[in-house]
Each structure stands twice: as C-alpha cells, then as structure tokens.
Amino acid sequence: MEKLIVLGTGNAMVTKCYNTCFALQRGDDYVLVDAGGGNGILAQLTKANVPFTSIRHLIVTHAHCDHLLGVIWMVRKIGDLMIAGKYQGQLHVWCHESIIDAIRLMSEISLQKKHVKMLGTGIQLHSITDGTETEMLGCRVRFFDILSSKLLQYGFTAERENWKLTCLGDEPYNPTCESVVRGSDWLLAEAFCLYGQRDIFKPYEKHHSTVMDAAKLAQELNVPNLVLWHTEDTNYENRKELYTAEGREYYCGNLFVPYDLETIDL
C-alpha cells in the first residue's frame, strides 16, 4: 500500500511547524516532493524514518525559498552517501530548467566541489515542461503547469489503474487544468487559512486559497479524499479541529488536515 508521509504542513513564514513538503512511499522506495526552506528537511526525514538511501526521486515544484532551499541540503546529504558508497544508483531530480540553474548555482556557492561533481552524475537533474511524463513508484507521473500568477510552478498527477493522486502545488486551482485534475482519488491542496479569518491573513492578496475554497473545489470535482496543508500556524495546536470543521461545511468526502510527521495510507 502507498503511503503519504507528511514532512511539513506550514507556509513560508511558520515557526511552529516545517514548511510544506512530503514523501510518497511504495514498498522500499520513496519520492520526496519539495524540501522546505533549510536543513530541517534532514531532521524531518529522520523523524519520519525515511531512509535517505531509499529516496529515488525528488520533485521540486517551484523556486520559492520554502520549497527549494532544502534541496541543497539533500544534494549534500545524498552526495555524501554516494561518495561513501552507501547510496546505490542515482537520485533523479525533476524540476523546470530555471530551478536546475538555481540548484547548480547554489551548490557551487555553498557546497564542496565533491558535492557539486555529483550533479549530472549520481544526481541527475531532469528538466520538465507542461505534460512531461515519467514513472515513479509504479505510477505514471505527469507534470502540469498550474498557471501560477506569481512564478512558474508545476503540479503533478500520479496514476495507475483505477487510482489517481493530484498535487496542485501551493496556489489556487486554475480551471484550465480541469482535464488533468478531474478523476482524482486524492487531491493535495493548499489552504492558507480559514475563510472566516481571511481578513486577518489575507490569502487572496498572497495568491492562496482558504479552507472553504479548497473544500468547495474538491466537492465540485467529486474527489473522495482531500488533504489540506501549506497553512498559517498561529493556532497550530487546534488547526486540525478548526480546519476540519470549516471544510465539512462544504465537502462531504474524506478530509485530512495533517500535522507534521503524520502518515496517511493512500
């Protein structure tokens, strides 16, 4: 059975949890999606008992610091394991071309030459565009441009027979993407705050959604399972209860509002 391992659930400026990123697991293989804003990704993976040597793919959705900077720490960590002969095979990093340039530049500035040498050899950097397809964890993965109003960003679908998961990235759903998203069994969506607190957190000014927006979307698309994250954290301890209550007003499927380090069976 596949598992969704929630490594972080917060937006860029949280202090009570880690930035939103996650791993998908099938058997002994893992895919890491984004890496948060720093070396906290190493702690989160360790706490979640995700073996670094079993991470075969790393998807970077976009270049915001709370998604990208942790990637450099993964390059260092996996590079060290490869150099020590403890990581067999290659790590495949999937992102758009400008992120590849950023990874190379930041690695050259901040890492040792031995780590930089792994880029393009042990650590393969794959440039994606809208519609790029590959295979991970026994699923056909398709990347799609979410048509971000701020910065080029890709979501993805992971699909096998009679099962489909969609990651929308960290911005509101664009109806132009409906043909890609519809038919999903799992929808991973951002919910910056409660709709009732929109005047406090101003999600629309930041190009984000509220719980109500994400719940209405999942109901409209008839998605049976909805995961909400990329949130504010001012009331982190009660977030699950509060977000679930608002989401239930608009959505009748299975609603998940995870805390960091929770695992969800897919």
mmCIF file of C-alpha atoms in Angstrom:
data_model
loop_
_atom_site.group_PDB
_atom_site.id
_atom_site.type_symbol
_atom_site.label_atom_id
_atom_site.label_comp_id
_atom_site.label_asym_id
_atom_site.label_seq_id
_atom_site.Cartn_x
_atom_site.Cartn_y
_atom_site.Cartn_z
ATOM 1 C CA MET A 1 0.000 0.000 0.000
ATOM 2 C CA GLU A 2 1.225 3.521 -0.819
ATOM 3 C CA LYS A 3 1.725 5.997 1.982
ATOM 4 C CA LEU A 4 1.795 9.768 2.121
ATOM 5 C CA ILE A 5 4.371 10.860 4.686
ATOM 6 C CA VAL A 6 3.720 14.443 5.745
ATOM 7 C CA LEU A 7 7.049 16.121 6.497
ATOM 8 C CA GLY A 8 5.808 19.692 6.835
ATOM 9 C CA THR A 9 2.483 21.499 6.653
ATOM 10 C CA GLY A 10 3.232 25.204 7.036
ATOM 11 C CA ASN A 11 3.580 28.174 4.741
ATOM 12 C CA ALA A 12 6.850 30.043 4.204
ATOM 13 C CA MET A 13 6.879 32.010 7.462
ATOM 14 C CA VAL A 14 5.759 29.410 10.018
ATOM 15 C CA THR A 15 7.640 28.873 13.276
ATOM 16 C CA LYS A 16 5.619 26.070 14.910
ATOM 17 C CA CYS A 17 5.931 23.527 12.090
ATOM 18 C CA TYR A 18 8.054 22.876 8.998
ATOM 19 C CA ASN A 19 7.379 24.204 5.508
ATOM 20 C CA THR A 20 5.054 22.083 3.401
ATOM 21 C CA CYS A 21 6.750 19.073 1.824
ATOM 22 C CA PHE A 22 6.053 15.359 1.767
ATOM 23 C CA ALA A 23 7.191 11.928 0.673
ATOM 24 C CA LEU A 24 5.324 9.223 -1.191
ATOM 25 C CA GLN A 25 6.230 5.657 -0.298
ATOM 26 C CA ARG A 26 5.599 2.366 -2.044
ATOM 27 C CA GLY A 27 7.405 -0.575 -0.533
ATOM 28 C CA ASP A 28 11.045 0.355 -0.006
ATOM 29 C CA ASP A 29 11.076 3.244 -2.479
ATOM 30 C CA TYR A 30 10.343 6.906 -1.776
ATOM 31 C CA VAL A 31 9.671 10.073 -3.736
ATOM 32 C CA LEU A 32 10.358 13.378 -1.975
ATOM 33 C CA VAL A 33 8.255 16.358 -3.077
ATOM 34 C CA ASP A 34 9.883 19.692 -2.236
ATOM 35 C CA ALA A 35 12.278 20.022 0.683
ATOM 36 C CA GLY A 36 11.257 23.036 2.722
ATOM 37 C CA GLY A 37 13.423 26.029 3.468
ATOM 38 C CA GLY A 38 16.553 24.585 5.060
ATOM 39 C CA ASN A 39 18.360 21.705 6.717
ATOM 40 C CA GLY A 40 15.232 20.972 8.741
ATOM 41 C CA ILE A 41 14.414 18.555 5.927
ATOM 42 C CA LEU A 42 17.145 16.255 7.267
ATOM 43 C CA ALA A 43 15.538 16.196 10.710
ATOM 44 C CA GLN A 44 12.032 15.688 9.329
ATOM 45 C CA LEU A 45 13.091 12.740 7.174
ATOM 46 C CA THR A 46 14.954 11.211 10.113
ATOM 47 C CA LYS A 47 11.986 11.630 12.460
ATOM 48 C CA ALA A 48 9.701 10.080 9.839
ATOM 49 C CA ASN A 49 12.055 7.081 9.476
ATOM 50 C CA VAL A 50 12.523 7.725 5.759
ATOM 51 C CA PRO A 51 15.888 6.224 4.739
ATOM 52 C CA PHE A 52 17.922 8.686 2.690
ATOM 53 C CA THR A 53 19.282 5.765 0.705
ATOM 54 C CA SER A 54 15.752 4.835 -0.435
ATOM 55 C CA ILE A 55 14.793 8.249 -1.863
ATOM 56 C CA ARG A 56 14.996 7.720 -5.623
ATOM 57 C CA HIS A 57 13.197 10.811 -6.908
ATOM 58 C CA LEU A 58 12.946 14.430 -5.783
ATOM 59 C CA ILE A 59 10.297 16.701 -7.301
ATOM 60 C CA VAL A 60 10.765 20.465 -6.910
ATOM 61 C CA THR A 61 7.510 22.227 -7.737
ATOM 62 C CA HIS A 62 8.828 25.797 -7.850
ATOM 63 C CA ALA A 63 11.615 28.130 -6.788
ATOM 64 C CA HIS A 64 10.196 29.802 -3.668
ATOM 65 C CA CYS A 65 12.649 29.545 -0.788
ATOM 66 C CA ASP A 66 10.355 27.445 1.416
ATOM 67 C CA HIS A 67 10.347 24.723 -1.240
ATOM 68 C CA LEU A 68 13.790 24.983 -2.804
ATOM 69 C CA LEU A 69 16.454 25.720 -0.197
ATOM 70 C CA GLY A 70 16.151 22.330 1.486
ATOM 71 C CA VAL A 71 17.061 20.755 -1.853
ATOM 72 C CA ILE A 72 20.654 21.948 -1.427
ATOM 73 C CA TRP A 73 20.859 20.060 1.861
ATOM 74 C CA MET A 74 19.546 16.964 0.096
ATOM 75 C CA VAL A 75 22.257 17.345 -2.552
ATOM 76 C CA ARG A 76 24.844 17.493 0.219
ATOM 77 C CA LYS A 77 23.377 14.571 2.171
ATOM 78 C CA ILE A 78 22.830 12.256 -0.787
ATOM 79 C CA GLY A 79 26.173 13.320 -2.242
ATOM 80 C CA ASP A 80 27.938 12.319 0.965
ATOM 81 C CA LEU A 81 26.196 8.935 0.921
ATOM 82 C CA MET A 82 27.153 8.364 -2.701
ATOM 83 C CA ILE A 83 30.777 9.307 -2.069
ATOM 84 C CA ALA A 84 30.865 6.898 0.889
ATOM 85 C CA GLY A 85 29.423 4.107 -1.252
ATOM 86 C CA LYS A 86 26.256 3.939 0.865
ATOM 87 C CA TYR A 87 23.785 5.066 -1.811
ATOM 88 C CA GLN A 88 23.298 2.701 -4.727
ATOM 89 C CA GLY A 89 22.057 4.018 -8.059
ATOM 90 C CA GLN A 90 21.066 7.583 -8.856
ATOM 91 C CA LEU A 91 18.845 10.280 -7.406
ATOM 92 C CA HIS A 92 16.572 11.820 -10.048
ATOM 93 C CA VAL A 93 15.572 15.454 -9.506
ATOM 94 C CA TRP A 94 12.586 16.742 -11.504
ATOM 95 C CA CYS A 95 12.044 20.497 -11.927
ATOM 96 C CA HIS A 96 11.885 23.200 -14.576
ATOM 97 C CA GLU A 97 15.048 24.487 -16.249
ATOM 98 C CA SER A 98 15.439 27.655 -14.182
ATOM 99 C CA ILE A 99 15.419 25.606 -10.970
ATOM 100 C CA ILE A 100 18.150 23.379 -12.369
ATOM 101 C CA ASP A 101 20.217 26.513 -12.924
ATOM 102 C CA ALA A 102 19.472 27.622 -9.341
ATOM 103 C CA ILE A 103 20.442 24.261 -7.865
ATOM 104 C CA ARG A 104 23.730 24.299 -9.738
ATOM 105 C CA LEU A 105 24.496 27.897 -8.755
ATOM 106 C CA MET A 106 23.629 27.471 -5.064
ATOM 107 C CA SER A 107 25.594 24.225 -4.927
ATOM 108 C CA GLU A 108 28.648 25.874 -6.478
ATOM 109 C CA ILE A 109 28.435 28.752 -3.996
ATOM 110 C CA SER A 110 27.711 26.818 -0.824
ATOM 111 C CA LEU A 111 28.856 23.197 -1.212
ATOM 112 C CA GLN A 112 32.196 21.480 -1.603
ATOM 113 C CA LYS A 113 33.437 20.560 -5.063
ATOM 114 C CA LYS A 114 32.933 16.868 -4.318
ATOM 115 C CA HIS A 115 29.205 17.501 -3.910
ATOM 116 C CA VAL A 116 28.942 19.697 -6.995
ATOM 117 C CA LYS A 117 30.566 16.931 -9.040
ATOM 118 C CA MET A 118 27.615 14.670 -8.210
ATOM 119 C CA LEU A 119 25.254 16.900 -10.183
ATOM 120 C CA GLY A 120 24.776 15.329 -13.582
ATOM 121 C CA THR A 121 26.374 12.050 -12.499
ATOM 122 C CA GLY A 122 24.972 10.450 -9.355
ATOM 123 C CA ILE A 123 22.342 13.161 -9.027
ATOM 124 C CA GLN A 124 20.529 13.547 -12.337
ATOM 125 C CA LEU A 125 18.701 16.841 -12.982
ATOM 126 C CA HIS A 126 15.697 16.435 -15.298
ATOM 127 C CA SER A 127 14.083 19.474 -16.905
ATOM 128 C CA ILE A 128 10.283 19.296 -17.025
ATOM 129 C CA THR A 129 7.710 21.167 -19.077
ATOM 130 C CA ASP A 130 3.932 21.051 -19.188
ATOM 131 C CA GLY A 131 2.966 17.456 -19.994
ATOM 132 C CA THR A 132 6.310 15.814 -19.167
ATOM 133 C CA GLU A 133 5.703 12.206 -18.118
ATOM 134 C CA THR A 134 7.798 9.653 -16.275
ATOM 135 C CA GLU A 135 7.331 6.671 -13.969
ATOM 136 C CA MET A 136 7.738 6.641 -10.197
ATOM 137 C CA LEU A 137 6.621 4.082 -7.613
ATOM 138 C CA GLY A 138 4.877 2.070 -10.300
ATOM 139 C CA CYS A 139 2.749 5.064 -11.332
ATOM 140 C CA ARG A 140 2.655 7.193 -14.452
ATOM 141 C CA VAL A 141 3.558 10.694 -13.287
ATOM 142 C CA ARG A 142 2.543 13.676 -15.385
ATOM 143 C CA PHE A 143 3.686 17.226 -14.614
ATOM 144 C CA PHE A 144 1.436 20.162 -15.434
ATOM 145 C CA ASP A 145 1.815 23.919 -15.348
ATOM 146 C CA ILE A 146 -0.563 25.182 -12.643
ATOM 147 C CA LEU A 147 -0.613 28.589 -14.406
ATOM 148 C CA SER A 148 0.668 30.433 -11.373
ATOM 149 C CA SER A 149 0.142 34.172 -11.266
ATOM 150 C CA LYS A 150 3.447 34.650 -9.389
ATOM 151 C CA LEU A 151 6.105 32.193 -10.520
ATOM 152 C CA LEU A 152 6.351 29.233 -12.876
ATOM 153 C CA GLN A 153 5.142 26.231 -10.888
ATOM 154 C CA TYR A 154 4.295 22.628 -11.674
ATOM 155 C CA GLY A 155 1.845 20.287 -10.029
ATOM 156 C CA PHE A 156 1.660 16.625 -10.932
ATOM 157 C CA THR A 157 -0.581 13.607 -11.137
ATOM 158 C CA ALA A 158 0.462 10.074 -10.180
ATOM 159 C CA GLU A 159 -1.747 7.471 -11.787
ATOM 160 C CA ARG A 160 -2.116 3.738 -12.126
ATOM 161 C CA GLU A 161 -5.104 1.541 -12.937
ATOM 162 C CA ASN A 162 -8.198 2.776 -11.055
ATOM 163 C CA TRP A 163 -6.207 5.194 -8.847
ATOM 164 C CA LYS A 164 -5.066 8.800 -9.248
ATOM 165 C CA LEU A 165 -3.395 11.357 -6.965
ATOM 166 C CA THR A 166 -3.032 15.041 -7.823
ATOM 167 C CA CYS A 167 -0.751 17.606 -6.193
ATOM 168 C CA LEU A 168 -1.934 21.131 -7.008
ATOM 169 C CA GLY A 169 1.161 22.907 -5.731
ATOM 170 C CA ASP A 170 0.750 25.850 -3.366
ATOM 171 C CA GLU A 171 -1.540 28.192 -5.288
ATOM 172 C CA PRO A 172 -5.269 28.190 -6.096
ATOM 173 C CA TYR A 173 -6.577 25.755 -8.668
ATOM 174 C CA ASN A 174 -6.906 27.132 -12.192
ATOM 175 C CA PRO A 175 -9.974 25.772 -14.027
ATOM 176 C CA THR A 176 -7.861 25.483 -17.182
ATOM 177 C CA CYS A 177 -6.236 22.457 -15.507
ATOM 178 C CA GLU A 178 -9.549 20.619 -15.068
ATOM 179 C CA SER A 179 -8.858 17.997 -17.734
ATOM 180 C CA VAL A 180 -5.698 16.999 -15.855
ATOM 181 C CA VAL A 181 -7.129 17.102 -12.334
ATOM 182 C CA ARG A 182 -10.608 15.647 -12.784
ATOM 183 C CA GLY A 183 -10.932 11.993 -11.867
ATOM 184 C CA SER A 184 -8.507 12.227 -8.954
ATOM 185 C CA ASP A 185 -8.992 9.960 -5.964
ATOM 186 C CA TRP A 186 -6.682 12.130 -3.848
ATOM 187 C CA LEU A 187 -6.288 15.890 -4.039
ATOM 188 C CA LEU A 188 -3.400 17.608 -2.219
ATOM 189 C CA ALA A 189 -4.280 21.291 -1.889
ATOM 190 C CA GLU A 190 -3.093 24.401 -0.095
ATOM 191 C CA ALA A 191 -5.371 26.150 2.395
ATOM 192 C CA PHE A 192 -3.626 29.226 3.742
ATOM 193 C CA CYS A 193 -6.212 29.911 6.439
ATOM 194 C CA LEU A 194 -9.848 29.642 7.406
ATOM 195 C CA TYR A 195 -12.239 31.605 5.223
ATOM 196 C CA GLY A 196 -13.502 33.171 8.416
ATOM 197 C CA GLN A 197 -10.009 34.579 9.032
ATOM 198 C CA ARG A 198 -9.374 35.861 5.520
ATOM 199 C CA ASP A 199 -9.327 39.479 6.712
ATOM 200 C CA ILE A 200 -6.534 38.610 9.149
ATOM 201 C CA PHE A 201 -4.262 36.544 6.917
ATOM 202 C CA LYS A 202 -5.257 37.999 3.506
ATOM 203 C CA PRO A 203 -4.806 34.797 1.483
ATOM 204 C CA TYR A 204 -6.156 36.250 -1.750
ATOM 205 C CA GLU A 205 -3.597 39.047 -1.734
ATOM 206 C CA LYS A 206 -0.935 36.331 -1.429
ATOM 207 C CA HIS A 207 -2.481 34.236 -4.240
ATOM 208 C CA HIS A 208 -3.614 31.488 -1.876
ATOM 209 C CA SER A 209 -6.851 29.685 -1.002
ATOM 210 C CA THR A 210 -8.889 29.288 2.148
ATOM 211 C CA VAL A 211 -10.220 26.060 3.605
ATOM 212 C CA MET A 212 -13.633 26.868 2.161
ATOM 213 C CA ASP A 213 -12.195 27.345 -1.340
ATOM 214 C CA ALA A 214 -10.312 24.051 -1.315
ATOM 215 C CA ALA A 215 -13.274 22.171 0.138
ATOM 216 C CA LYS A 216 -15.667 23.557 -2.465
ATOM 217 C CA LEU A 217 -13.207 22.622 -5.217
ATOM 218 C CA ALA A 218 -12.895 19.013 -4.050
ATOM 219 C CA GLN A 219 -16.679 18.738 -3.786
ATOM 220 C CA GLU A 220 -17.168 20.186 -7.275
ATOM 221 C CA LEU A 221 -14.617 17.807 -8.763
ATOM 222 C CA ASN A 222 -16.107 14.879 -6.834
ATOM 223 C CA VAL A 223 -12.764 13.971 -5.261
ATOM 224 C CA PRO A 224 -13.230 11.377 -2.481
ATOM 225 C CA ASN A 225 -10.086 12.302 -0.483
ATOM 226 C CA LEU A 226 -8.788 15.803 0.232
ATOM 227 C CA VAL A 227 -5.564 16.764 2.053
ATOM 228 C CA LEU A 228 -5.129 20.371 3.218
ATOM 229 C CA TRP A 229 -1.792 21.980 4.139
ATOM 230 C CA HIS A 230 0.516 24.951 3.450
ATOM 231 C CA THR A 231 -1.235 26.857 6.227
ATOM 232 C CA GLU A 232 -0.596 29.600 8.758
ATOM 233 C CA ASP A 233 0.346 28.321 12.209
ATOM 234 C CA THR A 234 -0.902 30.848 14.750
ATOM 235 C CA ASN A 235 -3.208 28.223 16.260
ATOM 236 C CA TYR A 236 -1.293 25.159 15.151
ATOM 237 C CA GLU A 237 -2.388 23.008 18.093
ATOM 238 C CA ASN A 238 -6.064 23.392 17.178
ATOM 239 C CA ARG A 239 -5.660 23.619 13.420
ATOM 240 C CA LYS A 240 -6.935 20.123 12.649
ATOM 241 C CA GLU A 241 -10.180 20.693 14.548
ATOM 242 C CA LEU A 242 -10.773 24.192 13.180
ATOM 243 C CA TYR A 243 -9.950 23.448 9.542
ATOM 244 C CA THR A 244 -11.897 20.201 9.561
ATOM 245 C CA ALA A 245 -14.980 21.954 10.937
ATOM 246 C CA GLU A 246 -14.945 24.598 8.207
ATOM 247 C CA GLY A 247 -14.139 22.089 5.478
ATOM 248 C CA ARG A 248 -17.044 19.852 6.498
ATOM 249 C CA GLU A 249 -19.466 22.666 5.715
ATOM 250 C CA TYR A 250 -18.620 22.388 2.012
ATOM 251 C CA TYR A 251 -17.128 18.948 1.439
ATOM 252 C CA CYS A 252 -18.568 15.504 2.196
ATOM 253 C CA GLY A 253 -15.582 13.291 1.330
ATOM 254 C CA ASN A 254 -12.670 12.161 3.485
ATOM 255 C CA LEU A 255 -10.954 15.305 4.763
ATOM 256 C CA PHE A 256 -7.391 15.204 6.101
ATOM 257 C CA VAL A 257 -5.767 18.133 7.914
ATOM 258 C CA PRO A 258 -2.484 16.549 8.989
ATOM 259 C CA TYR A 259 0.122 17.729 11.419
ATOM 260 C CA ASP A 260 3.824 17.413 10.618
ATOM 261 C CA LEU A 261 5.077 13.798 10.602
ATOM 262 C CA GLU A 262 1.657 12.195 10.209
ATOM 263 C CA THR A 263 1.347 9.294 7.737
ATOM 264 C CA ILE A 264 -1.708 8.747 5.563
ATOM 265 C CA ASP A 265 -2.499 5.460 3.841
ATOM 266 C CA LEU A 266 -3.382 6.088 0.210
#
